[in-house]
Coordinates of C-alpha atoms and ligand atoms in Angstrom, one line a residue:
L1 CA 33.2 -8.0 99.4
S2 CA 29.5 -8.5 100.0
A3 CA 26.9 -6.5 98.1
K4 CA 25.9 -4.9 101.5
L5 CA 29.5 -3.7 102.1
V6 CA 29.6 -2.3 98.6
S7 CA 26.4 -0.3 99.2
N8 CA 27.7 1.0 102.6
N9 CA 30.9 2.0 101.0
L10 CA 29.0 3.9 98.3
K11 CA 26.9 5.7 100.9
N12 CA 30.1 6.9 102.6
I13 CA 31.8 8.3 99.6
R14 CA 29.1 10.0 97.5
F15 CA 29.7 13.4 99.2
F16 CA 30.8 14.9 95.9
H17 CA 27.3 14.3 94.7
S18 CA 24.7 16.9 95.3
T19 CA 21.8 15.9 97.5
S20 CA 19.9 19.2 97.6
A21 CA 20.3 20.5 94.0
S22 CA 17.3 20.3 91.7
L23 CA 19.2 17.5 89.9
A24 CA 19.7 14.8 92.6
N25 CA 22.9 12.9 92.6
T26 CA 25.0 14.9 90.2
T27 CA 28.7 14.6 89.5
K28 CA 30.7 17.7 90.2
L29 CA 33.4 19.5 88.3
L30 CA 36.7 20.0 90.1
I31 CA 38.0 23.5 89.5
N32 CA 40.7 25.2 91.5
G33 CA 40.4 22.7 94.4
K34 CA 36.6 23.0 94.7
F35 CA 34.0 20.4 93.7
V36 CA 31.4 22.6 92.0
E37 CA 28.0 22.0 90.5
S38 CA 28.0 22.6 86.8
K39 CA 25.7 25.3 85.4
S40 CA 25.2 23.2 82.3
K41 CA 21.8 22.6 80.8
E42 CA 23.0 19.3 79.3
W43 CA 23.5 16.3 81.5
L44 CA 24.2 12.6 80.7
D45 CA 23.0 9.6 82.7
V46 CA 25.5 7.3 84.1
T47 CA 23.8 3.9 84.5
N48 CA 24.6 0.8 86.4
P49 CA 25.1 -1.7 83.5
A50 CA 23.8 -4.6 85.6
T51 CA 20.4 -2.9 86.3
Q52 CA 20.0 0.2 84.1
E53 CA 19.5 2.3 87.3
V54 CA 20.8 5.8 87.0
V55 CA 23.7 6.2 89.3
T56 CA 24.5 9.8 88.7
K57 CA 24.1 12.5 86.1
V58 CA 27.3 13.9 84.6
P59 CA 27.4 17.4 83.2
V60 CA 28.5 18.4 79.7
A61 CA 30.7 21.2 81.1
T62 CA 30.1 24.7 79.6
L63 CA 32.8 26.6 77.8
E64 CA 33.1 29.0 80.7
E65 CA 33.7 26.1 83.1
M66 CA 36.3 24.5 80.9
N67 CA 38.1 27.8 80.6
A68 CA 38.0 28.2 84.4
A69 CA 39.6 24.7 84.8
V70 CA 42.4 25.6 82.4
A71 CA 42.9 29.0 84.0
A72 CA 43.1 27.4 87.4
A73 CA 45.7 24.9 86.1
Q74 CA 47.7 27.8 84.5
A75 CA 47.6 29.9 87.6
A76 CA 48.7 27.0 89.9
F77 CA 51.6 26.0 87.6
P78 CA 54.4 28.5 88.7
A79 CA 54.1 27.7 92.4
W80 CA 53.7 24.0 91.9
R81 CA 56.7 23.8 89.5
D82 CA 58.7 25.6 92.2
T83 CA 57.6 23.3 95.0
S84 CA 60.6 21.2 95.8
V85 CA 60.7 17.9 94.1
S86 CA 60.9 16.1 97.5
N87 CA 57.8 17.9 98.7
R88 CA 55.9 16.9 95.5
A89 CA 57.1 13.3 96.0
R90 CA 55.9 13.4 99.6
I91 CA 52.4 14.4 98.5
I92 CA 52.4 11.6 95.9
S93 CA 53.5 9.3 98.7
N94 CA 50.5 10.4 100.9
Y95 CA 48.3 9.8 97.9
R96 CA 49.7 6.3 97.4
A97 CA 48.8 5.5 101.0
L98 CA 45.3 6.9 100.7
I99 CA 44.5 5.0 97.5
Q100 CA 45.7 1.8 99.2
K101 CA 43.6 2.4 102.2
N102 CA 40.5 3.2 100.2
M103 CA 40.9 0.6 97.5
D104 CA 37.7 -1.2 98.3
K105 CA 35.7 2.0 98.0
V106 CA 37.2 2.8 94.6
A107 CA 36.5 -0.8 93.5
A108 CA 32.9 -0.5 94.6
I109 CA 32.3 2.6 92.5
I110 CA 33.9 0.9 89.5
T111 CA 31.6 -2.1 89.8
Q112 CA 28.6 0.1 90.1
E113 CA 29.3 2.3 87.1
Q114 CA 31.3 0.0 84.9
G115 CA 30.0 -3.5 85.8
K116 CA 33.2 -5.5 86.2
T117 CA 33.5 -7.9 89.2
L118 CA 34.7 -6.5 92.5
P119 CA 38.0 -8.5 92.6
D120 CA 38.6 -7.3 89.0
A121 CA 37.8 -3.7 90.0
K122 CA 40.4 -4.0 92.8
G123 CA 42.9 -5.2 90.2
D124 CA 42.0 -2.0 88.1
V125 CA 42.8 0.2 91.1
F126 CA 46.0 -1.8 92.0
R127 CA 47.5 -1.6 88.5
G128 CA 47.0 2.2 88.7
L129 CA 48.4 2.3 92.3
E130 CA 51.6 0.8 91.0
V131 CA 52.1 3.8 88.7
V132 CA 51.5 6.1 91.7
E133 CA 54.1 4.1 93.7
H134 CA 56.5 4.6 90.9
A135 CA 55.8 8.4 90.7
C136 CA 56.9 8.6 94.4
N137 CA 60.4 8.2 93.0
V138 CA 60.1 11.2 90.8
A139 CA 63.4 12.9 91.8
S140 CA 65.4 9.9 90.4
L141 CA 63.1 9.6 87.4
M142 CA 63.7 13.3 86.5
M143 CA 67.5 13.3 86.7
G144 CA 69.2 15.0 83.8
E145 CA 72.7 14.3 82.4
T146 CA 76.0 16.0 82.9
V147 CA 79.4 16.0 81.2
E148 CA 82.2 17.9 82.9
N149 CA 85.0 19.7 81.1
V150 CA 83.7 19.7 77.5
S151 CA 86.3 22.6 77.2
K152 CA 88.5 24.2 79.7
N153 CA 86.2 25.4 82.6
V154 CA 83.1 24.5 80.5
D155 CA 80.5 21.9 81.6
I156 CA 77.3 20.8 80.0
Y157 CA 74.3 19.6 81.9
S158 CA 70.6 19.1 81.3
Y159 CA 67.4 19.3 83.3
N160 CA 64.1 17.7 82.7
Q161 CA 61.6 20.4 83.4
P162 CA 57.8 20.2 83.5
L163 CA 55.8 21.5 80.5
G164 CA 52.9 23.4 82.2
V165 CA 49.3 22.4 81.8
C166 CA 48.7 18.8 80.6
A167 CA 45.4 17.1 80.0
G168 CA 44.1 13.5 80.0
I169 CA 41.1 11.9 78.2
T170 CA 40.2 8.4 79.5
P171 CA 38.0 5.4 78.4
F172 CA 35.3 3.5 80.2
N173 CA 37.0 0.2 80.7
F174 CA 39.6 1.0 83.4
P175 CA 38.0 3.8 85.4
A176 CA 40.9 3.9 88.0
M177 CA 44.0 2.5 86.3
I178 CA 44.0 4.8 83.3
P179 CA 43.5 8.1 85.0
L180 CA 46.2 6.9 87.4
W181 CA 48.6 6.3 84.4
M182 CA 48.2 10.0 83.7
F183 CA 47.9 12.7 86.3
P184 CA 50.0 11.4 89.2
L185 CA 53.1 11.1 87.1
A186 CA 52.4 14.4 85.3
I187 CA 51.9 16.4 88.5
A188 CA 54.8 14.6 90.3
C189 CA 57.0 16.0 87.4
G190 CA 55.7 19.5 88.3
N191 CA 52.9 20.0 85.7
T192 CA 49.3 20.9 86.5
Y193 CA 46.4 18.9 85.0
V194 CA 43.0 18.9 83.5
L195 CA 41.4 15.5 83.4
K196 CA 38.3 14.6 81.3
P197 CA 37.2 11.1 82.5
S198 CA 35.0 8.9 80.4
E199 CA 31.4 10.3 80.7
R200 CA 30.2 6.8 81.3
V201 CA 32.3 6.1 84.4
P202 CA 33.2 9.4 86.1
G203 CA 32.8 8.2 89.7
A204 CA 36.3 6.6 90.2
S205 CA 38.1 9.7 88.9
M206 CA 36.1 11.9 91.2
Y207 CA 36.8 9.9 94.2
L208 CA 40.5 9.6 93.3
A209 CA 40.6 13.4 92.9
E210 CA 39.1 13.7 96.4
L211 CA 41.9 11.5 97.7
A212 CA 44.5 13.6 95.8
I213 CA 43.2 16.7 97.5
E214 CA 43.2 15.0 100.9
A215 CA 46.8 13.9 100.2
G216 CA 47.8 17.6 99.8
V217 CA 47.6 18.3 96.1
P218 CA 47.2 22.1 96.1
A219 CA 44.2 23.9 94.5
G220 CA 44.4 24.1 90.7
V221 CA 47.0 21.4 90.3
L222 CA 44.4 18.8 89.4
N223 CA 41.1 19.9 87.7
I224 CA 38.3 17.8 86.3
I225 CA 35.9 18.7 83.5
H226 CA 33.2 16.5 82.1
G227 CA 31.6 16.0 78.7
A228 CA 32.2 14.2 75.5
K229 CA 33.2 15.4 72.0
D230 CA 33.1 19.1 72.7
A231 CA 35.2 18.8 75.9
V232 CA 37.7 16.7 73.9
N233 CA 37.9 19.3 71.1
F234 CA 38.3 22.0 73.7
I235 CA 41.3 20.2 75.1
C236 CA 42.8 19.7 71.6
D237 CA 42.4 23.4 70.8
D238 CA 43.1 25.3 74.0
P239 CA 46.5 27.0 73.6
A240 CA 47.5 26.7 77.2
I241 CA 47.4 22.9 77.2
R242 CA 50.8 21.6 76.2
A243 CA 50.3 17.8 76.2
I244 CA 47.4 15.4 75.9
S245 CA 47.3 11.8 77.1
F246 CA 44.6 9.7 75.5
V247 CA 43.5 6.1 75.9
G248 CA 40.4 4.8 74.1
G249 CA 39.1 3.8 70.7
E250 CA 40.8 4.3 67.4
A251 CA 38.5 6.9 65.9
A252 CA 38.8 9.3 68.9
G253 CA 42.5 8.5 69.3
K254 CA 43.4 9.4 65.8
H255 CA 41.2 12.5 65.8
I256 CA 42.8 13.7 69.1
H257 CA 46.3 13.0 67.9
D258 CA 45.8 14.8 64.6
R259 CA 43.9 17.8 66.1
G260 CA 46.2 18.1 69.1
T261 CA 49.5 17.9 67.2
K262 CA 48.2 20.3 64.5
N263 CA 47.8 22.7 67.4
G264 CA 51.4 22.2 68.4
K265 CA 50.8 19.8 71.4
R266 CA 52.4 16.6 72.4
V267 CA 50.0 13.7 72.1
Q268 CA 50.2 10.1 73.3
S269 CA 47.3 8.0 72.1
N270 CA 46.8 4.4 73.1
M271 CA 44.0 2.9 71.0
A272 CA 42.2 -0.3 69.9
A273 CA 43.5 -3.8 69.8
K274 CA 43.1 -7.4 68.6
N275 CA 45.3 -9.4 70.9
H276 CA 46.3 -12.9 69.7
A277 CA 47.2 -15.9 71.8
T278 CA 49.5 -18.4 70.0
I279 CA 49.0 -21.9 71.3
M280 CA 51.8 -24.3 70.5
P281 CA 51.1 -28.0 70.8
D282 CA 54.0 -28.4 73.2
A283 CA 52.4 -26.0 75.7
S284 CA 51.2 -27.1 79.2
K285 CA 47.6 -27.8 78.2
D286 CA 45.7 -27.1 81.4
R287 CA 47.7 -24.0 82.3
T288 CA 47.3 -22.6 78.8
L289 CA 43.5 -23.2 78.7
D290 CA 43.0 -21.7 82.1
A291 CA 45.0 -18.6 81.1
L292 CA 43.2 -18.3 77.8
T293 CA 39.8 -18.6 79.4
G294 CA 40.5 -15.9 82.0
A295 CA 42.1 -13.5 79.5
A296 CA 39.4 -13.9 76.8
F297 CA 36.4 -13.6 79.0
G298 CA 37.5 -11.7 82.2
A299 CA 36.1 -8.2 82.4
S300 CA 33.6 -9.5 79.7
G301 CA 36.4 -9.0 77.2
Q302 CA 36.5 -5.3 77.8
R303 CA 40.2 -5.0 78.4
C304 CA 42.5 -3.5 75.8
M305 CA 44.8 -6.4 76.5
A306 CA 42.1 -9.1 76.5
L307 CA 43.1 -12.1 74.4
S308 CA 40.4 -11.9 71.8
A309 CA 41.9 -14.1 69.0
A310 CA 43.4 -17.6 69.6
V311 CA 45.7 -19.1 67.0
F312 CA 45.9 -22.8 67.5
V313 CA 49.1 -24.2 66.0
G314 CA 49.0 -27.8 64.7
E315 CA 47.6 -30.4 67.2
S316 CA 46.6 -27.8 69.8
Q317 CA 43.4 -27.2 68.0
N318 CA 42.1 -30.5 69.5
W319 CA 42.0 -28.6 72.8
I320 CA 39.1 -26.4 71.8
P321 CA 36.4 -28.7 73.3
E322 CA 38.1 -28.4 76.7
L323 CA 38.3 -24.6 76.3
V324 CA 34.6 -24.6 75.7
E325 CA 34.0 -26.6 78.8
R326 CA 36.0 -24.1 80.9
A327 CA 34.2 -21.1 79.4
K328 CA 30.7 -22.7 80.0
K329 CA 31.4 -22.9 83.7
L330 CA 31.9 -19.1 84.1
K331 CA 29.2 -17.4 86.1
V332 CA 27.6 -14.4 84.4
T333 CA 25.9 -12.0 86.8
C334 CA 26.2 -8.6 88.4
G335 CA 29.8 -7.8 89.2
A336 CA 28.9 -7.1 92.9
Q337 CA 27.7 -10.7 93.4
P338 CA 30.4 -12.7 95.1
D339 CA 30.2 -15.6 92.6
S340 CA 30.4 -13.4 89.5
D341 CA 33.1 -14.3 86.9
L342 CA 31.7 -11.9 84.2
G343 CA 29.7 -8.7 84.8
P344 CA 27.7 -6.9 82.1
V345 CA 29.1 -5.1 79.1
I346 CA 29.0 -1.3 79.3
S347 CA 25.7 -0.4 77.5
P348 CA 22.8 -1.8 75.6
A349 CA 24.4 -0.5 72.4
A350 CA 27.6 -2.4 73.2
K351 CA 25.6 -5.6 73.7
E352 CA 23.8 -5.1 70.4
R353 CA 27.1 -4.5 68.6
I354 CA 28.7 -7.6 70.1
H355 CA 25.6 -9.7 69.2
A356 CA 25.8 -8.3 65.6
L357 CA 29.5 -9.1 65.3
I358 CA 28.9 -12.7 66.5
Q359 CA 26.2 -13.0 63.8
T360 CA 28.5 -11.7 61.1
G361 CA 31.0 -14.5 62.0
I362 CA 28.3 -17.1 61.7
D363 CA 27.0 -15.6 58.4
E364 CA 30.6 -15.6 57.0
G365 CA 31.1 -19.3 57.8
A366 CA 32.5 -19.5 61.3
K367 CA 31.1 -22.1 63.8
C368 CA 29.7 -20.8 67.0
V369 CA 30.6 -23.6 69.4
L370 CA 29.6 -21.5 72.4
D371 CA 26.9 -18.8 72.1
G372 CA 26.5 -16.3 74.9
R373 CA 23.8 -14.3 73.3
N374 CA 21.0 -15.7 75.3
V375 CA 22.8 -16.0 78.6
Q376 CA 20.6 -16.5 81.7
V377 CA 21.2 -14.2 84.6
P378 CA 19.4 -13.9 88.0
E379 CA 15.9 -12.3 87.8
Q380 CA 17.0 -9.0 89.5
F381 CA 19.6 -8.4 86.7
K382 CA 17.3 -9.2 83.8
K383 CA 17.6 -5.7 82.4
G384 CA 21.4 -5.7 82.5
N385 CA 23.7 -5.8 79.4
F386 CA 24.9 -9.3 79.8
V387 CA 26.6 -11.3 77.1
G388 CA 27.9 -14.8 78.0
P389 CA 31.3 -16.3 76.9
T390 CA 31.2 -16.9 73.2
I391 CA 33.6 -19.0 71.0
L392 CA 33.7 -18.8 67.3
T393 CA 35.9 -21.4 65.5
E394 CA 37.0 -21.8 61.9
V395 CA 37.5 -18.1 61.7
T396 CA 39.6 -16.7 58.8
P397 CA 41.4 -13.4 58.6
N398 CA 38.9 -11.9 56.1
M399 CA 35.9 -12.2 58.5
K400 CA 34.5 -9.1 60.1
C401 CA 34.5 -10.8 63.5
Y402 CA 38.3 -10.9 63.1
T403 CA 39.1 -7.6 61.4
E404 CA 37.0 -5.6 64.0
E405 CA 37.7 -5.1 67.7
I406 CA 34.7 -6.8 69.3
F407 CA 35.4 -5.6 72.9
G408 CA 33.1 -8.2 74.4
P409 CA 33.4 -11.8 75.8
V410 CA 34.0 -13.3 72.4
L411 CA 37.0 -15.4 71.4
V412 CA 37.7 -16.0 67.7
C413 CA 39.7 -19.1 67.0
L414 CA 42.0 -19.5 64.0
K415 CA 44.4 -22.3 62.9
A416 CA 48.0 -22.3 61.7
D417 CA 50.1 -25.2 60.7
T418 CA 53.4 -23.8 61.9
L419 CA 54.7 -21.1 64.2
D420 CA 55.9 -19.2 61.1
E421 CA 52.4 -19.2 59.8
A422 CA 51.0 -17.9 63.1
I423 CA 53.6 -15.1 63.3
K424 CA 52.8 -14.0 59.7
L425 CA 49.0 -14.0 60.4
I426 CA 49.5 -11.9 63.6
N427 CA 51.9 -9.5 61.9
N428 CA 49.3 -9.0 59.1
N429 CA 46.7 -7.8 61.6
P430 CA 46.7 -4.0 61.8
Y431 CA 46.8 -3.8 65.6
G432 CA 49.9 -4.3 67.8
N433 CA 48.8 -3.9 71.4
G434 CA 49.5 -7.2 73.1
T435 CA 50.0 -10.9 72.4
A436 CA 51.0 -14.1 74.2
I437 CA 52.6 -17.4 73.2
F438 CA 52.1 -20.6 75.1
T439 CA 54.9 -23.1 74.6
S440 CA 57.4 -25.3 76.5
S441 CA 60.1 -24.5 73.8
G442 CA 62.6 -21.7 74.6
A443 CA 63.5 -21.6 70.9
A444 CA 59.9 -21.1 69.8
A445 CA 59.4 -18.4 72.5
R446 CA 62.7 -16.6 71.5
K447 CA 61.7 -16.7 67.8
Y448 CA 58.2 -15.3 68.7
Q449 CA 59.4 -12.5 70.9
H450 CA 61.9 -11.4 68.2
E451 CA 59.7 -11.6 65.1
I452 CA 56.3 -10.6 66.4
D453 CA 55.4 -6.9 65.6
V454 CA 53.4 -6.2 68.8
G455 CA 54.2 -3.9 71.6
Q456 CA 53.7 -6.2 74.6
V457 CA 54.5 -9.9 74.5
G458 CA 53.7 -12.5 77.1
I459 CA 55.5 -15.9 77.2
N460 CA 53.2 -18.4 79.0
L461 CA 51.6 -15.3 80.5
P462 CA 48.4 -13.7 79.3
I463 CA 47.7 -9.9 79.5
P464 CA 51.4 -8.8 79.8
V465 CA 50.7 -5.3 81.0
P466 CA 54.2 -4.0 82.0
L467 CA 55.0 -2.8 85.5
P468 CA 55.6 1.0 85.7
F469 CA 59.4 0.8 85.6
F470 CA 58.9 -0.2 82.0
S471 CA 56.4 1.4 79.6
F472 CA 53.1 0.4 78.1
T473 CA 54.2 -0.1 74.5
G474 CA 51.5 -0.7 71.9
S475 CA 52.5 -0.5 68.3
R476 CA 51.1 -0.1 64.8
R477 CA 47.4 1.0 64.8
S478 CA 47.2 0.5 68.6
F479 CA 49.4 3.6 69.3
V480 CA 50.2 6.9 67.8
G481 CA 52.3 9.7 69.4
S482 CA 55.6 10.8 70.7
N483 CA 56.2 8.8 73.9
H484 CA 54.5 5.8 75.6
F485 CA 52.7 5.8 78.9
Y486 CA 54.7 5.6 82.2
G487 CA 58.2 4.3 82.8
K488 CA 61.1 6.4 81.4
T489 CA 59.1 7.4 78.3
G490 CA 56.2 8.6 80.5
V491 CA 58.5 11.0 82.3
Q492 CA 59.9 12.1 79.0
F493 CA 56.4 12.8 77.8
Y494 CA 55.6 15.1 80.7
T495 CA 59.0 17.0 80.7
Q496 CA 61.1 19.0 78.3
I497 CA 64.9 19.0 78.3
K498 CA 66.8 22.1 79.0
T499 CA 70.6 22.0 78.3
I500 CA 73.0 24.4 80.0
T501 CA 76.5 25.1 78.9
S502 CA 78.5 27.0 81.6
N503 CA 81.8 28.6 81.6
W504 CA 83.2 29.4 85.1
R505 CA 86.7 30.8 85.0
D506 CA 88.8 31.8 87.9
D507 CA 90.6 34.5 86.0
D508 CA 89.5 37.8 84.4
I509 CA 91.7 37.6 81.2
S510 CA 90.2 38.7 78.0
T511 CA 90.3 36.1 75.2
G512 CA 89.4 38.7 72.5
V513 CA 86.4 39.1 70.2
S514 CA 85.7 36.3 67.8
T515 CA 82.9 36.3 65.2
H516 CA 83.4 32.6 64.4
M517 CA 81.0 29.9 65.4
P518 CA 82.2 29.0 68.9
I519 CA 83.9 25.6 69.0
L520 CA 84.4 23.9 72.3
G521 CA 87.5 21.7 72.6
Ligands
NAD601 P1 36.1 5.9 73.3 O1 37.1 6.2 72.2 O2 34.7 5.8 72.9 O3 36.2 7.0 74.5 C1 37.4 7.4 75.0 C2 37.3 8.9 75.3 O4 37.2 9.6 74.1 C3 36.1 9.3 76.2 O5 36.6 10.1 77.2 C4 35.2 9.9 75.2 O6 34.4 11.0 75.8 C5 36.1 10.4 74.1 N1 35.5 10.3 72.8 C6 34.7 9.3 72.3 N2 34.4 9.5 71.0 C7 34.9 10.7 70.7 C8 34.9 11.4 69.5 N3 34.2 11.0 68.4 N4 35.5 12.6 69.4 C9 36.2 13.0 70.5 N5 36.2 12.4 71.7 C10 35.6 11.2 71.8 O7 36.6 4.5 74.0 P2 35.9 3.7 75.1 O8 34.7 2.9 74.4 O9 35.6 4.4 76.3 O10 37.0 2.6 75.4 C11 37.2 1.4 74.7 C12 38.3 1.5 73.7 O11 39.5 1.9 74.4 C13 38.7 0.2 73.1 O12 38.9 0.4 71.7 C14 39.9 -0.3 73.8 O13 40.8 -1.1 73.0 C15 40.6 1.0 74.0 N6 41.6 1.0 75.1 C16 42.9 1.0 74.7 C17 43.8 0.9 75.7 C18 45.3 0.9 75.4 O14 46.1 1.1 76.2 N7 45.6 0.6 74.1 C19 43.5 0.8 77.1 C20 42.1 0.8 77.4 C21 41.2 0.9 76.4

């Protein structure tokens, strides 16, 4: 996609932004099927991280507006729940087609607000689209269970019924994929929804909501509020909201889980990560180094499944100079440029934080064999938040650059003498989101997949994000909650089981009064 095409796409789709209001280019709320201008006095700038230009202003929704969004979702629930499951699936199927058709437009919005490269932004949309595709099959996914004849004339069967109003709170790093993990499956199951997108990247959610309405999602079934902490606390506290899906950092995730569950809600909370690659000396060298370079530095390291720590086992540590050569060749520039490999990080504060964490590594004894802190970018992007690929070697588990999630294009390299040592090191890290082993030994891979205490494991494959017929399964400090996202557990999260025991007799003979606990048999 050329930069010109991107800008044309953006011109075509910004109709949810006000052009005449006193605040030009404002992001709307979606309440009861209408895109409305907020009456808020508090607005946040959304900036293009490659240029610092203000793309739009996003409101901090007022209490009245947030109440109106929940009221609309509550009012829409009975009719939506009673819409036949086939008709709900048909609307989701229309939605699937519209997202596919408009993928380039969504990607262009993502690149403008979030910074990632256009092909990567398309991947962001595509991985969300897969969940929408899966939700088209909602009737099969919602099937209950039956057992006939548990007693004479008595059958037991169960239904998976929707909960009511559900809510989602999303992070900045996947502006399309993560909202699409949430509301399409929730509404396919018959729930209604209130989404609070990341206040740093609201555009993709707004456009995806427009497409949902175009697909036939009725008024009130999907609502969008904006804001930060107060909007999140509102969601945690509002008694009408039955379930909260959260993806983001650890502090917010724990807070939302604790506050939401205290208020009797279901909460699923996907949080921070430190994903290790284990590089065995028998691995295919070139393929492994290619995979590691892409997974460590792609999206400027701002993926929850980025490989941010590499454990070189035995002789494989001799490959580090070749890894550095690959990383040096990556082009760092605005994500809308056709030759960009890495776009900017999300904000000046993120850049400063990443720089500081690199420095702590150096101060604590690590060697910076590739330093991206003074990366050169084209003149027109000089103000952007760019950090180049950075590699720290001789890192040990006590260093801050290892214990903290950096969330930038920084790979920390550690050593282990044996596979056992590597597994022990990784299992001692508090996070359990994703990992990958590179090896040509089936036995080593089998041992790794069995013993590693991490939710998602790749074997000769980086970033093993499961397809939606499975679930996204982080563990330990990367996840807290009752059910994982998408797959069977995603449907369980958005439904509750009702069990029916029926007794249909073809006679009218009295069996007498019994005050004993009924026993079927
Ligand atoms: P973040 O926690 O700062 O923000 C996420 C959401 O929480 C936003 O909508 C924000 O408004 C809200 N929020 C932020 N601080 C809050 C607070 N103190 N109280 C209440 N609400 C608050 O996360 P981010 O910076 O947008 O995203 C990056 C983080 O997300 C990283 O830690 C990354 O690992 C994680 N992440 C995890 C997964 C996963 O599946 N495990 C996927 C993507 C991102």
